[in-house]
Coordinates of C-alpha atoms and ligand atoms in Angstrom, one line a residue:
M11 CA 11.2 10.8 18.3
P12 CA 10.0 7.5 16.6
D13 CA 11.8 6.0 13.8
P14 CA 11.9 7.0 10.4
F15 CA 9.5 5.5 8.4
Y16 CA 10.2 4.1 4.6
I17 CA 7.1 2.5 3.0
T18 CA 7.2 1.9 -1.1
T19 CA 4.9 0.5 -3.7
P20 CA 5.7 -1.6 -6.6
I21 CA 6.8 0.9 -9.4
Y22 CA 4.5 -0.4 -12.4
Y23 CA 4.6 -1.1 -15.9
V24 CA 4.0 1.4 -18.3
N25 CA 2.4 -0.9 -20.6
D26 CA -0.8 -0.3 -20.3
V27 CA -3.3 2.3 -18.3
P28 CA -3.4 2.1 -14.0
H29 CA -6.0 -0.6 -12.9
I30 CA -7.9 -0.8 -9.4
G31 CA -4.5 -3.5 -8.8
S32 CA -2.3 -0.9 -8.7
V33 CA -5.0 1.5 -6.9
Y34 CA -5.1 -1.2 -4.4
T35 CA -1.6 -1.1 -3.3
N36 CA -1.0 2.3 -3.4
V37 CA -4.4 3.6 -0.9
A38 CA -2.6 0.4 1.1
C39 CA 0.9 2.3 1.4
D40 CA -1.0 5.6 1.8
V41 CA -2.8 4.4 5.3
M42 CA 0.5 3.2 7.0
A43 CA 2.0 6.4 5.6
R44 CA -0.7 8.4 6.6
F45 CA -0.7 6.9 9.9
A46 CA 2.8 6.9 11.0
R47 CA 3.3 10.4 10.3
L48 CA 0.3 11.1 12.6
D49 CA 2.3 8.8 14.8
G50 CA 4.6 11.4 14.9
H51 CA 7.1 9.2 12.7
E52 CA 8.9 10.9 9.4
V53 CA 8.0 9.3 6.7
K54 CA 9.0 8.6 3.1
F55 CA 6.4 6.9 1.2
L56 CA 7.8 6.4 -2.7
T57 CA 5.5 5.0 -5.4
G58 CA 6.8 5.3 -9.0
T59 CA 6.8 3.5 -13.2
D60 CA 9.1 0.7 -14.6
E61 CA 9.7 1.7 -17.8
H62 CA 11.8 0.0 -19.4
G63 CA 11.9 -4.2 -20.8
Q64 CA 10.5 -6.1 -23.6
K65 CA 6.9 -5.7 -22.4
V66 CA 6.8 -1.9 -22.3
E67 CA 8.8 -1.8 -25.9
K68 CA 6.3 -3.6 -27.1
S69 CA 3.2 -2.0 -26.0
A70 CA 5.0 1.5 -27.4
K71 CA 5.6 0.2 -30.7
D72 CA 1.8 -1.5 -30.9
A73 CA 0.8 2.3 -30.0
G74 CA 3.0 3.0 -33.1
L75 CA 5.0 5.5 -30.5
S76 CA 8.9 5.9 -29.7
P77 CA 9.4 3.9 -26.4
Q78 CA 10.1 7.6 -24.8
A79 CA 7.4 9.6 -25.8
F80 CA 5.1 6.6 -24.9
V81 CA 6.3 5.7 -21.3
D82 CA 5.8 9.5 -20.9
K83 CA 2.7 9.3 -22.0
I84 CA 1.7 6.2 -19.6
S85 CA 3.2 7.7 -16.7
E86 CA 1.2 10.4 -16.4
N87 CA -1.4 8.3 -16.0
F88 CA -0.2 6.5 -12.5
Q89 CA 1.4 9.7 -11.4
S90 CA -2.8 11.2 -11.6
L91 CA -3.3 8.5 -8.9
I92 CA -1.9 11.0 -6.9
P93 CA -4.5 13.7 -6.5
L94 CA -6.8 11.3 -7.8
C95 CA -6.6 8.8 -4.7
K96 CA -4.9 11.6 -2.2
L97 CA -2.1 9.5 -1.9
S98 CA 0.1 11.8 0.1
S99 CA 3.2 9.9 -1.1
D100 CA 6.6 11.7 -1.4
D101 CA 8.5 11.1 -4.2
F102 CA 7.1 9.6 -7.7
I103 CA 10.3 7.6 -9.1
R104 CA 10.9 6.9 -13.2
T105 CA 13.3 4.2 -14.5
T106 CA 14.3 6.4 -17.3
E107 CA 15.5 9.5 -15.2
E108 CA 18.9 10.1 -14.6
R109 CA 19.4 10.4 -11.1
H110 CA 18.0 6.1 -11.5
I111 CA 20.0 5.4 -14.5
K112 CA 23.5 6.3 -12.5
G113 CA 22.5 4.5 -9.5
V114 CA 22.0 1.4 -11.6
L115 CA 24.9 1.9 -13.4
Y116 CA 26.3 2.1 -10.3
L117 CA 24.8 -0.6 -8.5
W118 CA 25.9 -2.9 -11.7
N119 CA 29.4 -2.1 -11.4
T120 CA 29.8 -3.4 -7.7
L121 CA 28.3 -6.0 -8.3
V122 CA 30.9 -6.9 -11.1
E123 CA 33.7 -6.0 -8.9
K124 CA 33.3 -7.7 -5.9
G125 CA 33.0 -10.6 -8.4
Y126 CA 29.5 -11.6 -9.1
I127 CA 28.6 -11.1 -12.5
Y128 CA 30.2 -13.3 -15.1
L129 CA 29.2 -13.1 -18.9
D130 CA 28.0 -16.7 -19.8
S131 CA 25.0 -17.7 -22.3
Y132 CA 21.2 -18.1 -21.2
K133 CA 19.2 -20.9 -22.9
G134 CA 15.4 -21.1 -21.6
W135 CA 12.5 -20.5 -20.6
Y136 CA 11.4 -16.4 -21.0
S137 CA 7.7 -14.7 -20.1
V138 CA 7.5 -11.3 -21.7
R139 CA 4.3 -10.3 -19.6
D140 CA 6.2 -11.5 -16.6
E141 CA 9.6 -10.1 -17.3
A142 CA 10.7 -13.6 -15.6
F143 CA 13.1 -16.2 -16.7
Y144 CA 11.5 -19.8 -16.0
G145 CA 13.6 -22.7 -15.2
E146 CA 11.9 -26.2 -17.6
S147 CA 10.6 -27.9 -14.1
E148 CA 8.3 -25.0 -13.8
I149 CA 6.6 -24.7 -17.4
K150 CA 3.6 -26.6 -17.1
D151 CA 1.3 -27.4 -20.5
G152 CA 3.7 -24.7 -22.5
K153 CA 2.9 -21.9 -19.8
A154 CA 4.8 -20.0 -17.2
P155 CA 3.1 -21.0 -13.4
T156 CA 1.7 -17.6 -13.8
G157 CA -0.5 -19.0 -16.7
A158 CA 1.8 -16.6 -18.5
P159 CA 3.1 -17.4 -22.3
V160 CA 6.8 -18.5 -22.9
E161 CA 9.1 -17.9 -25.2
W162 CA 12.2 -19.9 -26.0
V163 CA 15.5 -17.5 -25.6
E164 CA 18.8 -18.5 -26.2
E165 CA 21.2 -15.3 -26.0
P166 CA 24.4 -14.0 -24.8
S167 CA 24.1 -12.4 -21.3
Y168 CA 25.9 -11.7 -18.0
F169 CA 24.6 -13.5 -15.0
F170 CA 24.6 -12.8 -11.5
K171 CA 25.6 -16.0 -8.7
L172 CA 22.8 -16.1 -7.0
S173 CA 23.2 -19.7 -5.9
A174 CA 26.5 -18.3 -3.6
F175 CA 23.2 -16.7 -1.8
Q176 CA 21.3 -20.0 -1.1
E177 CA 22.2 -20.3 2.6
K178 CA 23.1 -16.6 3.3
L179 CA 19.3 -16.0 2.4
L180 CA 18.4 -19.1 4.6
N181 CA 20.2 -17.8 7.5
Y182 CA 18.5 -14.6 7.1
Y183 CA 15.1 -15.6 6.8
E184 CA 15.4 -17.2 9.6
N185 CA 17.1 -15.2 12.0
H186 CA 14.7 -12.2 11.1
P187 CA 11.5 -13.9 11.2
D188 CA 9.4 -11.0 10.4
F189 CA 11.5 -10.0 7.5
I190 CA 8.5 -11.6 4.7
G191 CA 5.0 -11.1 5.6
P192 CA 2.7 -12.8 5.9
V193 CA 3.7 -16.0 7.4
S194 CA 2.4 -18.0 4.5
R195 CA 4.3 -16.4 2.1
R196 CA 7.5 -16.5 4.3
N197 CA 6.7 -20.4 4.1
E198 CA 6.4 -20.1 0.6
V199 CA 9.6 -18.6 -0.4
I200 CA 11.7 -20.5 2.2
Q201 CA 10.3 -23.4 0.2
F202 CA 11.1 -22.3 -3.0
V203 CA 15.1 -21.1 -2.0
K204 CA 15.9 -24.7 -0.2
S205 CA 14.2 -26.6 -3.8
G206 CA 18.0 -24.7 -5.0
L207 CA 19.0 -21.4 -6.3
T208 CA 20.4 -21.4 -10.0
D209 CA 22.5 -18.7 -11.3
L210 CA 20.1 -15.5 -12.7
S211 CA 20.5 -14.0 -16.2
V212 CA 20.6 -10.2 -15.8
S213 CA 21.0 -8.8 -19.4
R214 CA 19.5 -9.4 -22.5
T215 CA 20.4 -8.6 -25.7
S216 CA 17.4 -9.1 -27.7
F217 CA 16.0 -5.6 -27.7
T218 CA 17.7 -2.6 -26.7
W219 CA 15.0 -0.5 -24.3
G220 CA 16.7 -0.6 -21.3
I221 CA 19.9 0.6 -19.6
E222 CA 23.1 -0.4 -21.2
V223 CA 25.3 -2.9 -19.5
P224 CA 28.5 -0.7 -18.6
N225 CA 31.2 -1.2 -21.5
D226 CA 28.9 -4.0 -23.3
P227 CA 26.4 -1.9 -25.4
K228 CA 25.0 -4.8 -26.9
H229 CA 23.4 -5.7 -23.4
V230 CA 20.6 -4.2 -21.7
I231 CA 20.6 -4.4 -17.8
Y232 CA 17.4 -7.3 -17.2
V233 CA 14.2 -5.0 -16.2
W234 CA 14.2 -6.3 -12.3
L235 CA 17.5 -5.2 -11.4
D236 CA 16.7 -2.3 -13.2
A237 CA 13.5 -1.4 -11.9
L238 CA 14.5 -2.8 -8.1
T239 CA 17.2 -0.6 -7.5
N240 CA 14.8 2.6 -7.8
Y241 CA 14.3 2.0 -3.6
L242 CA 18.0 2.9 -3.2
T243 CA 18.0 5.5 -6.3
A244 CA 14.7 7.9 -4.7
L245 CA 17.5 8.2 -1.7
G246 CA 19.8 9.0 -3.7
Y247 CA 22.1 6.0 -4.4
P248 CA 24.9 6.0 -5.0
E249 CA 25.5 8.9 -2.8
K250 CA 25.5 8.3 1.1
T251 CA 22.8 11.4 1.5
E252 CA 20.7 12.5 4.5
D253 CA 18.0 10.8 2.8
F254 CA 19.7 7.3 2.4
K255 CA 21.1 8.1 6.2
K256 CA 17.9 8.5 7.8
F257 CA 15.3 6.2 5.7
W258 CA 17.0 3.1 4.3
P259 CA 16.0 0.0 4.9
A260 CA 12.3 0.4 3.9
L261 CA 9.2 -1.9 3.9
H262 CA 8.2 -3.1 0.9
V263 CA 4.7 -3.3 0.0
V264 CA 4.1 -5.3 -3.0
G265 CA 1.3 -7.6 -4.8
K266 CA 1.7 -11.8 -4.2
D267 CA 2.6 -11.7 -7.9
I268 CA 6.5 -10.2 -7.2
L269 CA 7.2 -12.0 -3.8
R270 CA 9.9 -13.7 -5.7
F271 CA 11.9 -10.6 -7.0
H272 CA 11.5 -8.8 -3.7
T273 CA 12.4 -11.8 -1.3
V274 CA 15.1 -13.6 -3.2
Y275 CA 16.7 -11.8 -5.9
W276 CA 16.9 -7.9 -4.4
P277 CA 18.0 -9.7 -1.2
A278 CA 20.6 -11.3 -3.2
F279 CA 21.6 -8.2 -4.6
L280 CA 22.0 -6.1 -1.7
M281 CA 23.8 -8.8 0.2
A282 CA 26.2 -8.7 -2.7
A283 CA 26.7 -5.2 -2.6
D284 CA 27.2 -4.8 1.1
L285 CA 24.1 -2.8 1.7
P286 CA 21.4 -3.1 4.4
L287 CA 18.2 -5.5 3.3
P288 CA 14.8 -3.9 3.4
S289 CA 13.3 -4.0 6.8
R290 CA 10.1 -6.0 5.9
I291 CA 8.4 -7.2 2.8
F292 CA 4.7 -7.7 2.8
A293 CA 2.5 -9.4 0.0
H294 CA -0.6 -8.7 -0.4
G295 CA -3.2 -10.8 -2.2
F296 CA -5.1 -10.3 -5.9
W297 CA -8.3 -9.0 -6.9
T298 CA -10.5 -10.8 -9.1
N299 CA -13.6 -8.7 -10.4
E300 CA -17.1 -10.4 -9.8
G301 CA -15.3 -13.6 -9.5
Q302 CA -13.5 -13.6 -12.7
K303 CA -9.8 -13.2 -12.8
M304 CA -9.2 -9.8 -13.8
S305 CA -7.0 -9.4 -16.9
K306 CA -6.6 -7.0 -20.2
S307 CA -7.4 -9.7 -22.9
L308 CA -10.5 -10.7 -20.3
K309 CA -11.4 -6.6 -20.7
N310 CA -12.4 -6.8 -17.2
T311 CA -10.2 -4.6 -15.0
I312 CA -11.9 -2.3 -13.3
D313 CA -11.0 1.6 -13.9
P314 CA -10.2 3.4 -10.4
V315 CA -11.4 6.9 -12.4
A316 CA -14.7 5.9 -13.3
L317 CA -15.1 3.7 -9.7
I318 CA -13.9 6.9 -8.0
E319 CA -16.2 9.2 -9.7
T320 CA -18.9 6.6 -9.2
Y321 CA -18.6 6.1 -5.7
G322 CA -16.6 8.2 -4.3
L323 CA -13.0 8.3 -2.9
D324 CA -13.4 7.7 0.6
P325 CA -16.3 4.9 0.3
V326 CA -13.4 2.3 -2.2
R327 CA -10.5 3.6 -0.2
Y328 CA -12.5 2.1 2.5
F329 CA -14.0 -1.0 1.1
L330 CA -10.7 -2.0 -0.7
M331 CA -9.2 -1.7 2.4
R332 CA -12.4 -3.9 4.0
E333 CA -13.6 -6.2 1.9
I334 CA -10.7 -8.6 2.2
P335 CA -7.7 -8.8 5.3
F336 CA -4.7 -7.2 4.0
G337 CA -2.8 -10.5 2.6
Q338 CA -5.4 -12.5 1.0
D339 CA -7.3 -12.6 -2.0
G340 CA -10.9 -11.4 -2.4
N341 CA -13.5 -10.5 -5.1
F342 CA -14.5 -7.5 -6.0
S343 CA -18.3 -7.2 -6.5
K344 CA -19.9 -3.7 -6.8
A345 CA -22.8 -5.1 -4.7
H346 CA -21.0 -5.7 -1.9
L347 CA -19.0 -1.8 -2.4
V348 CA -22.1 -0.7 -2.3
G349 CA -23.3 -2.5 0.7
R350 CA -20.5 -1.2 2.4
L351 CA -21.3 2.3 1.9
N352 CA -24.7 2.1 2.8
G353 CA -24.2 -0.1 6.1
D354 CA -20.6 0.4 7.4
L355 CA -20.2 4.2 6.4
A356 CA -23.7 6.1 6.2
N357 CA -25.4 3.7 8.7
D358 CA -22.7 2.8 11.4
L359 CA -20.7 5.9 11.1
G360 CA -22.5 8.6 8.9
N361 CA -25.3 8.7 11.1
L362 CA -23.6 8.0 14.7
S363 CA -22.1 11.1 13.8
Q364 CA -25.6 13.1 11.9
R365 CA -27.9 12.0 14.9
V366 CA -25.4 13.5 18.3
L367 CA -24.1 16.4 16.0
S368 CA -27.7 17.4 15.0
F369 CA -29.2 16.3 18.1
I370 CA -26.7 19.0 20.2
Q371 CA -27.5 21.7 17.4
K372 CA -31.4 21.2 18.3
N373 CA -31.1 20.9 22.1
A374 CA -27.6 21.5 23.2
E375 CA -27.6 25.4 21.9
G376 CA -24.9 23.8 18.9
R377 CA -21.8 23.9 21.5
I378 CA -19.5 21.1 22.7
P379 CA -21.2 20.2 26.0
S380 CA -20.4 20.5 29.3
K381 CA -19.4 17.1 31.5
G382 CA -20.5 16.1 34.5
S383 CA -19.6 12.8 36.6
L384 CA -19.6 9.8 34.8
N385 CA -21.2 6.9 35.1
Q386 CA -19.8 3.1 34.9
E387 CA -21.0 2.9 31.2
D388 CA -19.6 6.6 29.9
K389 CA -16.5 5.3 31.4
D390 CA -16.5 1.7 29.1
L391 CA -17.1 4.1 26.4
M392 CA -14.3 6.7 27.2
E393 CA -12.0 4.0 27.6
M394 CA -12.6 2.1 25.0
S395 CA -11.9 4.7 22.4
S396 CA -8.6 5.2 24.4
N397 CA -7.3 2.2 24.3
L398 CA -7.5 2.0 20.1
L399 CA -4.4 3.8 19.6
S400 CA -1.8 1.2 21.3
K401 CA -4.4 -1.2 20.2
I402 CA -4.0 -0.6 16.4
R403 CA -0.4 1.0 16.2
P404 CA 1.5 -2.9 16.3
M405 CA -1.9 -4.0 13.4
I406 CA -0.5 -1.2 11.0
L407 CA 2.8 -0.7 11.4
K408 CA 4.0 -3.7 12.4
D409 CA 1.9 -6.7 10.5
Q410 CA 0.0 -4.4 7.9
E411 CA -3.0 -6.0 9.3
L412 CA -5.5 -3.0 8.3
H413 CA -8.6 -4.8 7.9
R414 CA -8.3 -5.4 11.9
Y415 CA -7.4 -2.1 12.3
I416 CA -10.7 -1.0 10.6
E417 CA -12.3 -3.9 12.3
E418 CA -11.4 -2.1 15.8
V419 CA -12.6 1.4 15.1
W420 CA -15.9 -0.2 13.7
K421 CA -15.8 -1.6 17.2
V422 CA -16.0 1.9 18.8
I423 CA -18.3 3.1 16.6
A424 CA -20.8 -0.2 17.4
A425 CA -20.7 0.3 20.5
S426 CA -21.4 4.4 20.3
N427 CA -24.6 3.9 18.8
R428 CA -25.8 1.4 21.3
Y429 CA -24.5 3.6 23.8
V430 CA -26.6 6.5 22.2
D431 CA -30.2 4.1 22.0
H432 CA -29.3 3.0 25.6
Q433 CA -28.8 6.2 27.2
A434 CA -31.7 8.1 25.1
P435 CA -30.5 11.6 25.5
W436 CA -33.4 12.4 23.9
A437 CA -35.4 11.5 26.9
L438 CA -32.7 12.7 29.5
K439 CA -33.3 16.1 27.9
K440 CA -36.8 16.4 29.8
T441 CA -35.3 14.3 32.7
D442 CA -32.5 15.3 33.2
P443 CA -30.5 18.0 31.3
E444 CA -27.6 17.6 33.0
R445 CA -26.9 14.4 32.6
M446 CA -28.0 14.7 28.6
E447 CA -24.9 17.0 28.5
T448 CA -22.5 14.4 29.8
V449 CA -24.2 11.9 28.0
L450 CA -23.4 14.2 25.0
Y451 CA -20.0 15.3 25.5
V452 CA -19.0 11.3 25.7
L453 CA -20.5 11.0 22.3
C454 CA -18.7 14.1 21.2
T455 CA -15.3 12.1 22.5
A456 CA -15.7 9.2 20.9
L457 CA -16.1 11.3 17.9
Q458 CA -12.7 13.4 18.0
K459 CA -11.2 9.5 18.5
I460 CA -12.9 7.9 15.4
G461 CA -12.2 11.2 13.3
I462 CA -8.4 11.1 14.2
L463 CA -8.1 7.5 14.0
L464 CA -10.1 7.5 10.4
Q465 CA -7.8 10.3 8.9
P466 CA -5.4 7.3 7.1
L467 CA -8.1 5.6 5.9
L468 CA -10.9 8.3 4.9
P469 CA -8.7 11.3 4.8
D470 CA -11.8 13.6 3.3
S471 CA -14.9 12.3 5.4
S472 CA -12.7 12.6 8.4
G473 CA -11.3 16.1 7.8
K474 CA -15.6 16.6 7.5
I475 CA -16.2 15.0 10.7
L476 CA -13.2 16.8 12.9
D477 CA -14.7 20.0 11.2
Q478 CA -17.9 19.3 12.6
L479 CA -16.5 18.9 16.1
A480 CA -15.0 22.1 15.2
L481 CA -11.5 20.7 16.1
P482 CA -8.6 22.7 14.9
L483 CA -6.2 21.5 12.6
D484 CA -3.8 21.3 14.9
K485 CA -5.4 19.0 17.4
R486 CA -6.3 16.1 15.2
G487 CA -2.7 14.6 15.0
F488 CA -2.4 11.2 17.8
E489 CA -0.8 13.3 20.1
D490 CA -3.6 15.0 20.6
L491 CA -6.0 11.8 21.0
E492 CA -6.8 12.8 24.7
T493 CA -7.1 16.2 24.3
P494 CA -10.3 17.0 26.3
L495 CA -12.9 18.7 23.6
Q496 CA -13.1 22.3 25.0
T497 CA -16.9 22.6 26.5
G498 CA -18.7 25.7 25.4
V499 CA -16.9 25.8 21.6
L500 CA -19.8 26.6 19.0
L501 CA -20.1 23.6 16.2
P502 CA -21.3 23.8 12.5
P503 CA -24.1 22.7 11.4
P504 CA -23.9 19.4 10.8
S505 CA -24.1 18.2 7.1
V506 CA -24.6 14.5 5.6
I507 CA -21.3 12.7 5.4
F508 CA -22.6 9.5 3.7
P509 CA -25.1 10.0 1.6
K510 CA -26.6 6.0 0.8
F511 CA -26.3 5.5 -2.9
K512 CA -28.9 4.5 -4.6
E513 CA -28.7 2.2 -7.3
E514 CA -30.5 4.5 -10.2
S515 CA -28.2 6.9 -9.7
V516 CA -25.2 4.4 -11.5
Ligands
LIG623 O1 5.1 -5.9 -11.2 N1 -5.0 -7.9 -7.0 O2 4.6 -3.7 -12.4 P1 3.2 -3.6 -12.3 C1 -3.8 -6.8 -6.7 N2 6.9 -3.5 -12.8 N3 -3.3 -6.0 -6.8 C2 -2.9 -6.5 -8.1 C3 -3.3 -6.4 -9.0 C4 -4.7 -7.6 -8.7 N4 -5.6 -8.0 -9.9 N5 -3.2 -6.2 -10.1 C5 -2.1 -5.5 -9.8 C6 5.7 -4.9 -12.2 N6 -1.5 -5.7 -8.5 C7 6.8 -4.5 -11.7 C8 6.9 -4.0 -10.2 S1 8.8 -3.1 -8.5 C9 10.7 -3.5 -8.5 C10 8.6 -4.0 -10.2 C11 -0.6 -4.8 -8.0 O3 2.9 -3.4 -13.4 C12 0.2 -5.1 -6.9 O4 0.5 -4.3 -6.3 O5 2.8 -5.5 -13.1 C13 1.1 -5.8 -7.5 O6 2.6 -6.2 -7.1 C14 1.6 -5.0 -8.7 O7 0.5 -4.6 -9.2 C15 2.6 -5.2 -10.3 O8 2.0 -3.9 -11.3

């Protein structure tokens, strides 16, 4: 039995409605979670909302609502992404929930008991947009390195002894080369930690929307200490639940903007509390919109609801995962999305299944054909599709190279299309009907594997392909990739899976 697999998205701030950035991380995690399930792992896939802190408090005030009423409303928008994007998440955590607050207080008390928290006062820069403290040397032209505005803060504050973890963290990175991915991000983190860690302010006193510090209610716990703990509280921490024992540690998938919190602060908190560290933190890149940075103030964020309504869910999922190598930055362009929908999906994949299945419908009694003896070309295609799983498994579960998984499947789609052209079953119909059956059988087998392996990425369309192959629902797991199709099974009439998108229909 493969190891249990725990994967998390960041929990999103409820200061605004979701945009394509949050959908991106959610879909990437969903692809990995679905893949792991089909591959036999027991999976827990967690997402949720980050509801405390100054930024959220301010947004609630601007909206004229109490913080609680505001977060209840906005959190729902994030929860509605689950059916919209067909996310196979197992839990949705909100940091205002009792189960979470209880765990954060327990962690806080543990850090106090172990001597890692002390009271002092903070004097320095704070960015509400990033909910982050910045050192003097990081401020450029009066702004945070992220470009966010900063304000000068002077207030009593509890501190976490982060400086005590500099060497321990560096040793850990050294001894666990896969802890941070991709490698470029790992190097960035190592550089940052080597440049010196100062103690971290972990409470605020200038606002109230947060979890109160035990025995000192003037302070609320710093929103990042609160938020990061969600990955544990969703497993029932501090209780040593079955879930905790089974699933911790996690693979955390985050955007590159929150790398430092996940690879420096979070592991240090966990080390301080004597808890095991995450198995891996993978930071993906950022999308720009038609070449421009996406931001609320530029009014150019992309609304996922409208996008999915216009182009369909699977094309959007496909585009997001295929357009840019996972881990790198990239640009969102509608022209490219339409190009990929009409090219990769309609022309390559859609056309392959359509031409094979309608040909069978018209010329082979609409049944799974029979398999005669195989020539070298048949064997080559069969072997290519049979080798896919072992090739793509580490790409997804170990390296998070989601784009490479897709490229590998598309190589088989392209090879299958070439095979149809070359074997020309339409000609064989007259000259060698038995050979025609074999060719069609080989193609159905390729479609079976392509359909099964694309389920994590394209849950709807791959389901349609497998329906059209009359593959029973209980024969769609990876363990059935090599189960031969049964000659003679009646196929339903095929229908178009990816209609071409025409501009005027926008
Ligand atoms: O940072 N391109 O929440 P957040 C790609 N609450 N991904 C993007 C993106 C873009 N243009 N914009 C946003 C927080 N994202 C904290 C997290 S976790 C304990 C607390 C995605 O609402 C990306 O995953 O600002 C990024 O890390 C996340 O949204 C930030 O979400």
